[in-house]
Coordinates of C-alpha atoms and ligand atoms in Angstrom, one line a residue:
M107 CA 69.0 -112.0 141.0
A108 CA 70.2 -115.4 142.3
A109 CA 67.4 -117.8 142.9
T110 CA 66.8 -118.4 146.6
R111 CA 63.4 -120.1 146.2
N112 CA 63.0 -123.6 145.1
S113 CA 62.4 -123.8 141.3
D114 CA 59.2 -125.2 139.9
F115 CA 61.3 -127.9 138.3
D116 CA 61.9 -129.4 141.8
S117 CA 58.3 -129.5 142.8
P118 CA 57.2 -132.8 141.1
F119 CA 60.2 -134.6 142.8
Y120 CA 60.4 -133.0 146.2
Q121 CA 57.0 -132.7 147.7
P122 CA 55.5 -131.1 150.8
A123 CA 53.9 -133.4 153.3
D124 CA 50.3 -132.6 152.2
K125 CA 51.1 -133.8 148.7
F126 CA 53.7 -136.5 149.4
F127 CA 51.9 -138.6 151.9
P128 CA 48.4 -138.6 150.3
E129 CA 50.1 -139.6 147.0
N130 CA 51.7 -142.5 148.8
H131 CA 48.6 -143.5 150.6
G132 CA 48.2 -147.2 150.9
T133 CA 51.9 -147.7 151.7
G134 CA 53.2 -147.4 155.2
L135 CA 56.5 -145.5 155.2
T136 CA 59.1 -145.2 157.9
F137 CA 62.2 -143.2 158.4
D138 CA 64.5 -145.0 155.9
D139 CA 61.8 -145.1 153.2
I140 CA 62.1 -141.3 152.7
T141 CA 64.7 -138.6 152.6
L142 CA 64.5 -134.8 152.9
A143 CA 65.4 -132.4 150.1
T144 CA 67.8 -129.6 150.7
M145 CA 66.6 -126.0 150.4
Y146 CA 68.2 -122.7 150.0
S147 CA 69.7 -121.8 153.3
D148 CA 71.2 -118.7 155.0
I149 CA 71.1 -120.5 158.4
L150 CA 74.2 -122.0 160.0
P151 CA 73.5 -125.2 162.0
R152 CA 74.9 -123.6 165.1
D153 CA 72.4 -120.7 164.9
T154 CA 69.3 -122.9 164.8
Q155 CA 66.9 -122.9 167.8
L156 CA 65.5 -126.1 169.1
D157 CA 63.0 -125.0 171.7
T158 CA 59.6 -126.6 171.5
R159 CA 56.3 -126.0 173.3
L160 CA 54.3 -129.2 174.0
A161 CA 51.6 -127.7 176.1
K162 CA 50.7 -124.2 177.4
K163 CA 52.7 -124.9 180.5
L164 CA 55.3 -127.2 179.1
Q165 CA 58.3 -126.0 177.1
L166 CA 61.5 -127.9 176.3
N167 CA 64.8 -126.4 175.1
I168 CA 65.5 -129.4 173.0
P169 CA 62.9 -131.7 171.4
V170 CA 64.0 -134.9 173.0
I171 CA 62.3 -137.0 175.7
S172 CA 63.6 -140.2 177.3
S173 CA 61.1 -143.1 177.4
D174 CA 59.1 -144.2 180.4
M175 CA 60.8 -147.6 180.5
D176 CA 62.3 -149.3 183.5
T177 CA 65.7 -149.7 181.8
V178 CA 65.7 -146.1 180.6
T179 CA 64.3 -143.4 182.8
E180 CA 64.5 -143.0 186.6
S181 CA 65.7 -139.9 188.4
R182 CA 69.3 -140.0 187.2
M183 CA 68.2 -140.1 183.5
A184 CA 65.5 -137.5 184.1
I185 CA 68.0 -135.1 185.7
A186 CA 70.5 -135.5 182.8
M187 CA 67.7 -135.0 180.2
A188 CA 66.4 -131.8 181.9
L189 CA 70.0 -130.4 182.4
N190 CA 70.4 -130.7 178.7
G191 CA 67.1 -129.0 178.0
G192 CA 64.9 -132.1 177.4
L193 CA 62.6 -134.2 179.5
G194 CA 62.6 -137.6 181.2
L195 CA 59.4 -139.6 181.9
I196 CA 59.8 -141.6 185.0
H197 CA 58.4 -145.1 184.3
Y198 CA 55.7 -146.8 186.4
N199 CA 57.1 -150.2 186.8
I200 CA 57.9 -149.4 190.5
P201 CA 55.7 -149.1 193.5
E202 CA 53.8 -145.8 193.5
R203 CA 55.6 -144.4 196.5
E204 CA 59.0 -145.0 194.8
Q205 CA 57.8 -143.2 191.7
L206 CA 57.0 -140.3 194.0
S207 CA 60.5 -140.3 195.4
E208 CA 62.0 -140.5 192.0
V209 CA 60.1 -137.4 191.0
S210 CA 61.1 -135.7 194.2
R211 CA 64.8 -136.5 193.5
V212 CA 64.6 -134.7 190.2
K213 CA 62.6 -131.7 191.5
N214 CA 65.0 -131.3 194.5
H215 CA 68.1 -131.7 192.4
V216 CA 70.4 -128.7 192.9
H217 CA 72.9 -128.8 190.2
G218 CA 76.4 -128.9 191.7
L219 CA 75.1 -129.8 195.2
I220 CA 76.1 -133.2 196.3
Q221 CA 73.2 -134.1 198.5
E222 CA 74.5 -137.2 200.1
P223 CA 78.2 -136.5 200.6
I224 CA 80.5 -139.2 202.0
K225 CA 80.8 -138.4 205.7
V226 CA 82.7 -139.8 208.6
S227 CA 81.9 -140.0 212.3
P228 CA 84.0 -138.6 215.2
D229 CA 84.6 -142.0 216.7
Q230 CA 86.1 -143.6 213.6
F231 CA 89.8 -144.2 213.4
I232 CA 91.8 -142.5 210.7
G233 CA 92.9 -146.0 209.7
D234 CA 89.2 -146.8 208.9
V235 CA 88.9 -143.7 206.8
L236 CA 92.1 -144.7 204.9
G237 CA 90.7 -148.2 204.3
M238 CA 87.4 -146.7 203.0
I239 CA 89.3 -144.4 200.6
E240 CA 91.3 -147.3 199.3
H241 CA 88.3 -149.7 199.1
K242 CA 86.0 -147.3 197.3
K243 CA 88.8 -145.8 195.3
F244 CA 87.8 -142.2 196.2
G245 CA 89.7 -139.5 194.4
F246 CA 89.3 -137.1 197.4
S247 CA 90.3 -137.2 201.0
T248 CA 88.5 -134.3 202.8
F249 CA 85.3 -135.4 204.6
P250 CA 82.6 -133.7 206.7
V251 CA 82.3 -135.1 210.2
V252 CA 78.8 -135.6 211.5
D253 CA 77.4 -137.1 214.7
D254 CA 74.8 -139.9 214.8
K255 CA 72.0 -137.3 214.4
G256 CA 73.5 -135.9 211.2
K257 CA 74.7 -132.7 212.9
L258 CA 77.9 -131.2 211.6
V259 CA 80.8 -131.7 214.0
G260 CA 83.7 -130.5 211.9
L261 CA 85.8 -131.3 208.8
L262 CA 88.5 -133.9 208.5
P263 CA 91.2 -132.4 206.2
G264 CA 93.1 -134.6 203.7
H265 CA 96.5 -133.8 205.2
V266 CA 95.8 -135.8 208.4
I267 CA 94.7 -138.9 206.7
K268 CA 98.0 -140.7 206.8
P269 CA 99.0 -144.2 207.9
R270 CA 101.1 -142.7 210.8
Y271 CA 97.9 -141.5 212.4
A272 CA 95.9 -144.7 211.7
Q273 CA 95.3 -145.3 215.5
R274 CA 94.1 -141.8 216.1
K275 CA 90.4 -141.0 216.2
V276 CA 88.8 -138.6 213.8
T277 CA 87.7 -136.4 216.7
E278 CA 91.4 -135.7 217.5
A279 CA 92.2 -134.6 214.0
L280 CA 89.2 -132.7 212.8
Q281 CA 88.9 -129.0 212.2
P282 CA 86.2 -128.1 214.7
R283 CA 82.8 -126.9 213.7
A284 CA 83.4 -123.3 214.8
Q285 CA 86.3 -123.0 212.2
V286 CA 84.4 -124.6 209.3
Q287 CA 82.9 -122.3 206.7
T288 CA 79.3 -123.2 206.0
I289 CA 76.2 -121.8 204.3
N290 CA 72.6 -122.3 205.2
V291 CA 70.6 -124.0 202.5
K292 CA 68.1 -121.1 202.5
E293 CA 70.9 -118.7 201.6
L294 CA 71.6 -120.6 198.4
G295 CA 68.6 -119.0 196.9
K296 CA 67.4 -119.6 193.3
D297 CA 70.9 -119.8 191.8
P298 CA 73.1 -121.9 194.1
I299 CA 75.9 -122.1 191.7
S300 CA 76.4 -118.3 191.5
R301 CA 76.1 -118.1 195.2
A302 CA 78.7 -120.8 195.7
D303 CA 80.9 -119.2 193.0
K304 CA 80.9 -115.9 195.0
F305 CA 81.7 -117.8 198.2
F306 CA 84.8 -119.5 196.7
T307 CA 86.0 -116.1 195.3
E308 CA 85.7 -114.6 198.8
H309 CA 87.3 -117.5 200.7
L310 CA 90.8 -117.9 199.3
G311 CA 92.0 -121.5 199.4
I312 CA 88.7 -123.1 200.4
H313 CA 87.6 -125.7 197.8
K314 CA 84.6 -127.3 199.6
L315 CA 81.5 -125.5 200.8
L316 CA 79.4 -127.3 203.4
V317 CA 75.6 -126.6 203.3
V318 CA 73.7 -127.0 206.5
D319 CA 70.0 -126.6 207.5
D320 CA 68.6 -124.5 210.4
K321 CA 69.4 -127.3 212.9
D322 CA 73.1 -127.4 211.7
K323 CA 72.5 -130.8 210.1
L324 CA 74.7 -131.4 207.0
Y325 CA 72.4 -130.9 203.9
G326 CA 75.1 -131.2 201.2
L327 CA 78.4 -130.2 199.8
I328 CA 79.5 -128.0 196.9
T329 CA 82.9 -128.3 195.4
L330 CA 84.9 -125.6 193.7
S331 CA 85.7 -127.9 190.7
D332 CA 82.0 -128.6 190.1
V333 CA 81.2 -124.9 190.3
E334 CA 83.9 -124.1 187.7
R335 CA 82.7 -126.9 185.4
I336 CA 79.1 -125.9 185.6
T337 CA 79.9 -122.2 185.1
Q338 CA 81.6 -123.2 181.9
E339 CA 78.7 -125.3 180.8
R340 CA 76.3 -122.4 181.3
R341 CA 77.7 -120.8 178.2
A342 CA 76.3 -123.8 176.3
Q343 CA 73.6 -123.0 173.7
F344 CA 70.8 -125.1 175.2
K345 CA 69.8 -124.2 178.7
P346 CA 68.4 -126.7 181.3
A347 CA 64.6 -127.2 181.2
R348 CA 63.3 -125.7 184.4
D349 CA 60.0 -124.8 186.0
E350 CA 59.1 -121.3 187.1
R351 CA 60.7 -122.0 190.5
F352 CA 64.0 -122.8 188.8
R353 CA 63.7 -126.6 189.5
L354 CA 64.5 -129.1 186.7
I355 CA 61.4 -130.3 185.0
C356 CA 60.3 -133.9 185.3
G357 CA 57.5 -136.1 183.9
A358 CA 56.0 -139.3 185.2
A359 CA 54.0 -142.0 183.4
V360 CA 50.9 -143.7 184.8
S361 CA 48.7 -146.4 183.4
A362 CA 44.9 -146.8 183.2
T363 CA 45.0 -148.7 186.5
R364 CA 42.0 -151.1 187.2
N365 CA 40.6 -152.3 190.4
A366 CA 39.8 -156.0 191.4
F367 CA 36.5 -155.8 189.4
G368 CA 38.3 -154.7 186.2
E369 CA 36.9 -151.1 186.4
L370 CA 39.1 -148.0 186.1
D371 CA 40.4 -147.3 189.6
R372 CA 39.7 -143.6 189.6
D373 CA 40.4 -143.0 193.3
R374 CA 43.8 -144.7 193.1
I375 CA 44.8 -142.8 189.9
L376 CA 43.7 -139.5 191.4
N377 CA 45.4 -140.1 194.6
H378 CA 48.7 -141.1 193.0
V379 CA 48.7 -138.3 190.4
G380 CA 47.8 -135.9 193.3
G381 CA 50.9 -137.1 195.1
L382 CA 53.0 -136.5 191.9
V383 CA 51.6 -133.0 191.5
E384 CA 52.4 -132.2 195.1
R385 CA 56.0 -133.2 194.5
G386 CA 56.1 -130.8 191.5
V387 CA 55.7 -133.1 188.5
D388 CA 55.5 -131.0 185.3
V389 CA 53.7 -133.5 183.1
I390 CA 51.8 -136.8 183.4
A391 CA 51.9 -139.3 180.6
V392 CA 49.1 -141.8 180.4
S393 CA 51.2 -144.3 178.7
T394 CA 49.9 -147.5 177.2
A395 CA 50.3 -149.6 174.0
H396 CA 46.7 -148.8 172.8
G397 CA 45.7 -145.2 173.5
H398 CA 42.6 -145.2 171.4
S399 CA 40.7 -147.1 174.0
K400 CA 38.1 -146.4 176.7
G401 CA 40.4 -147.0 179.6
V402 CA 43.0 -144.4 178.4
G403 CA 40.4 -141.9 177.4
D404 CA 38.6 -142.2 180.7
T405 CA 41.9 -141.8 182.6
V406 CA 42.7 -138.6 180.7
K407 CA 39.2 -137.3 181.4
V408 CA 39.5 -138.0 185.1
L409 CA 42.9 -136.3 185.3
R410 CA 41.8 -133.3 183.2
G411 CA 38.7 -132.9 185.4
A412 CA 40.8 -132.9 188.6
F413 CA 43.9 -131.0 187.4
K414 CA 42.9 -128.2 185.1
D415 CA 46.3 -126.9 184.2
L416 CA 48.4 -130.1 184.4
P417 CA 50.0 -130.9 181.0
I418 CA 48.9 -134.4 180.0
I419 CA 50.5 -136.6 177.4
A420 CA 48.5 -139.7 176.3
G421 CA 49.0 -142.5 173.9
N422 CA 50.0 -144.4 172.0
V423 CA 48.0 -144.1 168.8
T424 CA 48.7 -144.1 165.1
S425 CA 45.5 -142.7 163.6
A426 CA 43.8 -139.3 163.2
S427 CA 40.8 -140.7 165.0
G428 CA 43.0 -141.8 167.9
V429 CA 44.4 -138.3 168.1
E430 CA 41.0 -136.6 168.0
Y431 CA 39.7 -139.0 170.7
L432 CA 42.5 -138.3 173.1
A433 CA 42.4 -134.6 172.4
D434 CA 38.7 -134.5 173.1
C435 CA 39.3 -136.3 176.4
G436 CA 41.7 -133.5 177.4
A437 CA 45.2 -134.5 176.4
D438 CA 47.7 -131.8 175.4
A439 CA 50.2 -134.0 173.6
I440 CA 49.7 -137.3 172.0
K441 CA 52.3 -140.1 171.7
I442 CA 52.5 -141.6 168.2
G443 CA 54.0 -145.0 167.6
Q444 CA 52.7 -148.6 167.5
G445 CA 55.4 -151.1 166.7
P446 CA 58.5 -149.0 165.7
G447 CA 60.4 -149.5 169.0
S448 CA 63.7 -151.3 168.8
I449 CA 62.6 -153.9 171.4
C450 CA 59.1 -154.1 170.2
T451 CA 57.4 -157.2 168.7
T452 CA 53.8 -155.8 168.5
R453 CA 53.7 -156.0 164.7
I454 CA 54.9 -159.6 164.8
V455 CA 52.8 -160.8 167.7
A456 CA 49.6 -158.9 167.1
G457 CA 50.0 -158.1 163.4
V458 CA 49.2 -154.5 164.2
G459 CA 51.0 -151.2 163.9
I460 CA 52.0 -148.5 161.3
P461 CA 55.4 -147.5 160.0
Q462 CA 56.3 -144.3 161.8
M463 CA 56.3 -141.5 159.1
T464 CA 53.0 -142.5 157.7
A465 CA 51.5 -142.8 161.2
L466 CA 52.9 -139.3 162.0
Y467 CA 51.4 -137.8 158.9
A468 CA 48.0 -139.4 159.4
C469 CA 48.0 -138.0 162.9
S470 CA 49.4 -134.6 162.1
R471 CA 46.3 -133.3 160.4
A472 CA 44.1 -134.2 163.3
A473 CA 46.6 -132.6 165.7
K474 CA 46.5 -129.4 163.7
K475 CA 42.7 -129.4 163.9
K476 CA 42.6 -130.1 167.6
K477 CA 45.6 -127.9 168.5
V478 CA 47.5 -130.7 170.3
S479 CA 51.2 -131.6 170.0
L480 CA 52.5 -134.8 168.6
L481 CA 55.4 -136.8 170.0
S482 CA 57.1 -139.3 167.8
D483 CA 57.7 -142.4 170.0
G484 CA 60.1 -145.2 169.1
G485 CA 62.2 -146.4 166.2
I486 CA 64.8 -143.6 166.4
T487 CA 68.3 -145.1 165.7
K488 CA 70.1 -142.0 164.4
S489 CA 69.9 -138.2 164.4
G490 CA 68.6 -138.2 160.8
D491 CA 65.5 -140.1 162.0
I492 CA 64.9 -137.3 164.5
V493 CA 65.1 -134.6 161.8
K494 CA 62.5 -136.6 159.7
A495 CA 60.3 -137.2 162.8
L496 CA 60.4 -133.5 163.7
T497 CA 59.0 -132.5 160.3
L498 CA 55.7 -133.9 161.6
S499 CA 55.9 -133.7 165.4
K500 CA 57.0 -131.4 168.2
A501 CA 59.5 -133.8 169.9
V502 CA 60.8 -137.4 169.8
I503 CA 60.7 -140.0 172.6
C504 CA 63.7 -142.4 172.6
G505 CA 64.4 -145.5 174.5
G506 CA 67.2 -147.6 172.9
I507 CA 69.4 -144.6 172.1
F508 CA 69.7 -143.8 175.9
A509 CA 69.5 -147.3 177.4
G510 CA 73.3 -147.8 177.1
C511 CA 74.1 -144.5 178.9
N512 CA 75.6 -144.3 182.4
E513 CA 72.4 -142.6 183.6
A514 CA 70.0 -145.4 182.6
P515 CA 69.0 -147.7 185.5
G516 CA 71.0 -151.0 185.8
D517 CA 74.6 -152.1 185.9
V518 CA 77.1 -152.5 183.2
I519 CA 77.7 -156.1 182.2
E520 CA 81.0 -157.3 180.6
I521 CA 80.8 -159.9 177.9
S522 CA 83.9 -161.0 176.1
G523 CA 85.6 -157.7 176.8
K524 CA 82.7 -155.5 175.7
F525 CA 80.4 -153.6 178.0
Y526 CA 76.6 -153.6 177.8
K527 CA 73.5 -152.5 179.7
Q528 CA 70.2 -154.3 179.8
Y529 CA 67.4 -152.9 177.7
R530 CA 64.0 -154.5 177.7
G531 CA 60.5 -153.8 176.3
M532 CA 57.9 -152.9 178.8
G533 CA 55.8 -155.6 177.1
S534 CA 58.5 -158.2 177.6
L535 CA 57.6 -161.0 180.0
A536 CA 60.1 -159.9 182.6
A537 CA 58.9 -156.3 182.6
M538 CA 55.3 -157.3 182.7
K539 CA 55.9 -159.6 185.7
A540 CA 57.6 -156.6 187.3
G541 CA 54.4 -154.6 186.9
S542 CA 53.9 -153.1 183.4
A543 CA 51.3 -155.7 182.3
A544 CA 48.5 -153.1 182.4
R545 CA 50.2 -151.1 179.7
Y546 CA 49.5 -154.0 177.3
G547 CA 46.0 -154.8 178.7
H548 CA 47.1 -157.8 180.7
E549 CA 46.8 -158.7 184.3
K550 CA 50.0 -158.9 186.4
N551 CA 49.8 -162.6 186.8
P552 CA 52.9 -164.6 185.6
A553 CA 50.9 -167.8 185.7
Q554 CA 48.5 -166.6 183.1
K555 CA 49.2 -167.1 179.5
V556 CA 50.0 -163.8 177.9
A557 CA 51.8 -162.9 174.6
P558 CA 54.8 -160.7 175.3
E559 CA 55.1 -157.8 172.8
G560 CA 58.7 -156.9 173.6
V561 CA 62.1 -158.5 173.9
E562 CA 64.8 -158.4 176.6
A563 CA 68.0 -157.2 175.0
L564 CA 71.4 -155.5 175.6
K565 CA 72.7 -152.2 174.4
E566 CA 76.4 -151.4 174.2
A567 CA 77.4 -149.1 177.0
C568 CA 77.8 -145.7 175.5
G569 CA 78.9 -143.2 178.2
S570 CA 77.0 -140.2 179.4
V571 CA 73.7 -138.8 178.2
D572 CA 75.6 -135.5 177.6
R573 CA 77.7 -137.1 175.0
V574 CA 74.9 -139.0 173.2
L575 CA 72.7 -135.8 173.2
A576 CA 75.6 -133.7 171.8
Q577 CA 75.8 -136.0 168.8
L578 CA 72.0 -136.1 168.3
I579 CA 71.6 -132.3 168.7
G580 CA 74.5 -131.7 166.3
G581 CA 72.7 -133.9 163.7
I582 CA 69.4 -132.1 164.2
Q583 CA 71.1 -128.8 163.7
S584 CA 72.8 -130.0 160.6
G585 CA 69.5 -131.1 159.1
M586 CA 67.9 -127.8 159.9
G587 CA 70.9 -126.0 158.3
Y588 CA 70.3 -128.0 155.0
L589 CA 66.7 -127.0 155.0
G590 CA 67.3 -123.4 155.8
A591 CA 65.2 -123.7 158.9
K592 CA 66.1 -121.5 161.8
N593 CA 63.6 -123.1 164.2
L594 CA 61.5 -126.2 164.4
E595 CA 58.4 -124.5 163.1
Q596 CA 60.3 -123.6 159.9
L597 CA 61.6 -127.2 159.7
R598 CA 58.0 -128.4 159.6
E599 CA 57.1 -125.8 156.9
K600 CA 60.1 -126.4 154.7
A601 CA 60.3 -130.2 154.7
R602 CA 60.1 -131.7 151.2
Y603 CA 60.1 -135.5 150.9
I604 CA 61.0 -138.1 148.3
R605 CA 60.9 -141.9 148.5
V606 CA 64.1 -143.9 148.7
T607 CA 64.6 -147.3 147.1
A608 CA 66.7 -150.1 148.6
A609 CA 69.6 -149.0 146.3
G610 CA 69.1 -145.4 147.6
M611 CA 69.4 -146.7 151.2
R612 CA 72.6 -148.5 150.4
E613 CA 73.9 -145.3 148.8
A614 CA 73.0 -143.3 152.0
A615 CA 75.3 -145.3 154.3
P616 CA 79.1 -145.6 153.9
H617 CA 79.7 -148.1 151.1
D618 CA 82.6 -149.5 149.1
V619 CA 85.1 -148.5 151.7
V620 CA 86.9 -150.2 154.6
E621 CA 85.6 -148.2 157.5
L622 CA 88.4 -147.3 160.0
K623 CA 86.1 -145.3 162.4
T624 CA 82.4 -145.5 162.6
G625 CA 80.5 -142.2 162.2
N626 CA 79.1 -142.2 165.8
Ligands
IMP855 P1 63.1 -147.3 170.9 O1 63.5 -145.9 171.1 O2 63.1 -147.6 169.4 O3 63.9 -148.2 171.6 O4 61.6 -147.4 171.3 C1 61.1 -147.0 172.6 C2 59.6 -147.0 172.6 O5 59.1 -148.3 172.4 C3 59.0 -146.6 174.0 O6 59.0 -145.3 174.2 C4 57.6 -147.3 173.9 O7 56.7 -146.5 173.2 C5 57.9 -148.5 173.0 N1 57.9 -149.7 173.8 C6 58.5 -149.9 175.0 N2 58.4 -151.2 175.4 C7 57.8 -151.8 174.4 C8 57.4 -153.2 174.2 O8 57.7 -154.1 175.0 N3 56.7 -153.5 173.1 C9 56.4 -152.5 172.2 N4 56.8 -151.2 172.3 C10 57.5 -150.9 173.4

């Protein structure tokens, strides 16, 4: 019979984690220091499953999370991540009430519903509307008409928006309210897209569905083209990550906030997290540079005491004792990573931190004992790094990979014909001045001398999160196919490691060719 199990000849070379890492103890290893051996496989990459459970009440459909950084995750990024089956952690470098609104935006997001459609008022001239279309370069020309209280008055159809009618008022040209087809927001139910799809099938020739509330105020707009695109996307393998009420899931980060006397500000933390929970947040991340510390532990304890079922992530740590400590305090998932981040200078400034694969292994045994999940945070530059990280953790947290995406906060900057977006460490001076100093154990006081642990940088603009994630997911599935792993649990079981030398690393990348197209 053909051998489908790995031969004993392989075992001295390709070792399981419990043999490989202890044998390499004393040397910190990161992603590029190791490679994974292939195994017999009857699994096609496209058939692999990527769902991962991080806590009793927190499951993702893909094991990827966007970092709680002010140049990475606000509501737009969190929506895109959840729509792809992952999770976004809204950063805390904004006033608390703004963080609450960001979470609300994600939780209230109805896929396909444009919640703030461009409207016109009855008193405007058609000429003004023409000017607006030209100035804003709108690709559409049908607009809902609302009065100054937001009540729907009618619909301005595209065929009347012509220069010859420039001097006429919108009110003369609109299709009156009584003739406009609408739907009450309550009728959209749990699955607005299916409801809208049915509406468009029933109403021949109508391409826009206006959504109103009980007072006939305009609530939003659904277009036929969006419904058709989303219906197609639904056939995609990885479903959006949703809560039990069908809302997208969303996380928010908090710090171990202190009061004026330097003590943990329990009331403020509880109040703020209470607000986040009220808005439907699915997970809280107590996110700091040094998680194996009293402040972080006490914050987790306070939250666990007040919110029994709330999934809590805490970190960052790089030791088994750090994991045990945070698990004992009540965390469900622990962030691992000190110093691997692409914008991070912690190892240079503080001389502290552990290469990521060794850190993950050291933590993984404690995680197993304490039944908590590990999240590999930072240092991911390619999909192969994610595959390696997932052999020892339940999900990865990425900053730099998403910072150039359209959905990351901030504008695109053009430099010498190339397009970039700003990406900065939360421990950079600029970010700390904006509020993140507590994460690094400093006061928010620009006059005070503090050592930044991050840099301000640029990332090349790289299009939509959908595109970037498609590449990453494809890579993860390939890796799983090579290991014969049909799900992430099997990936963790089947991983066999070997060290790589500098020559091996050179061999791993394209070499001795003139590259015409890069691989990404
Ligand atoms: P990246 O994906 O390699 O860019 O790393 C992102 C991760 O770096 C974040 O999720 C944080 O854990 C970490 N990080 C963010 N800002 C800083 C910083 O200023 N110094 C050190 N680490 C940081």
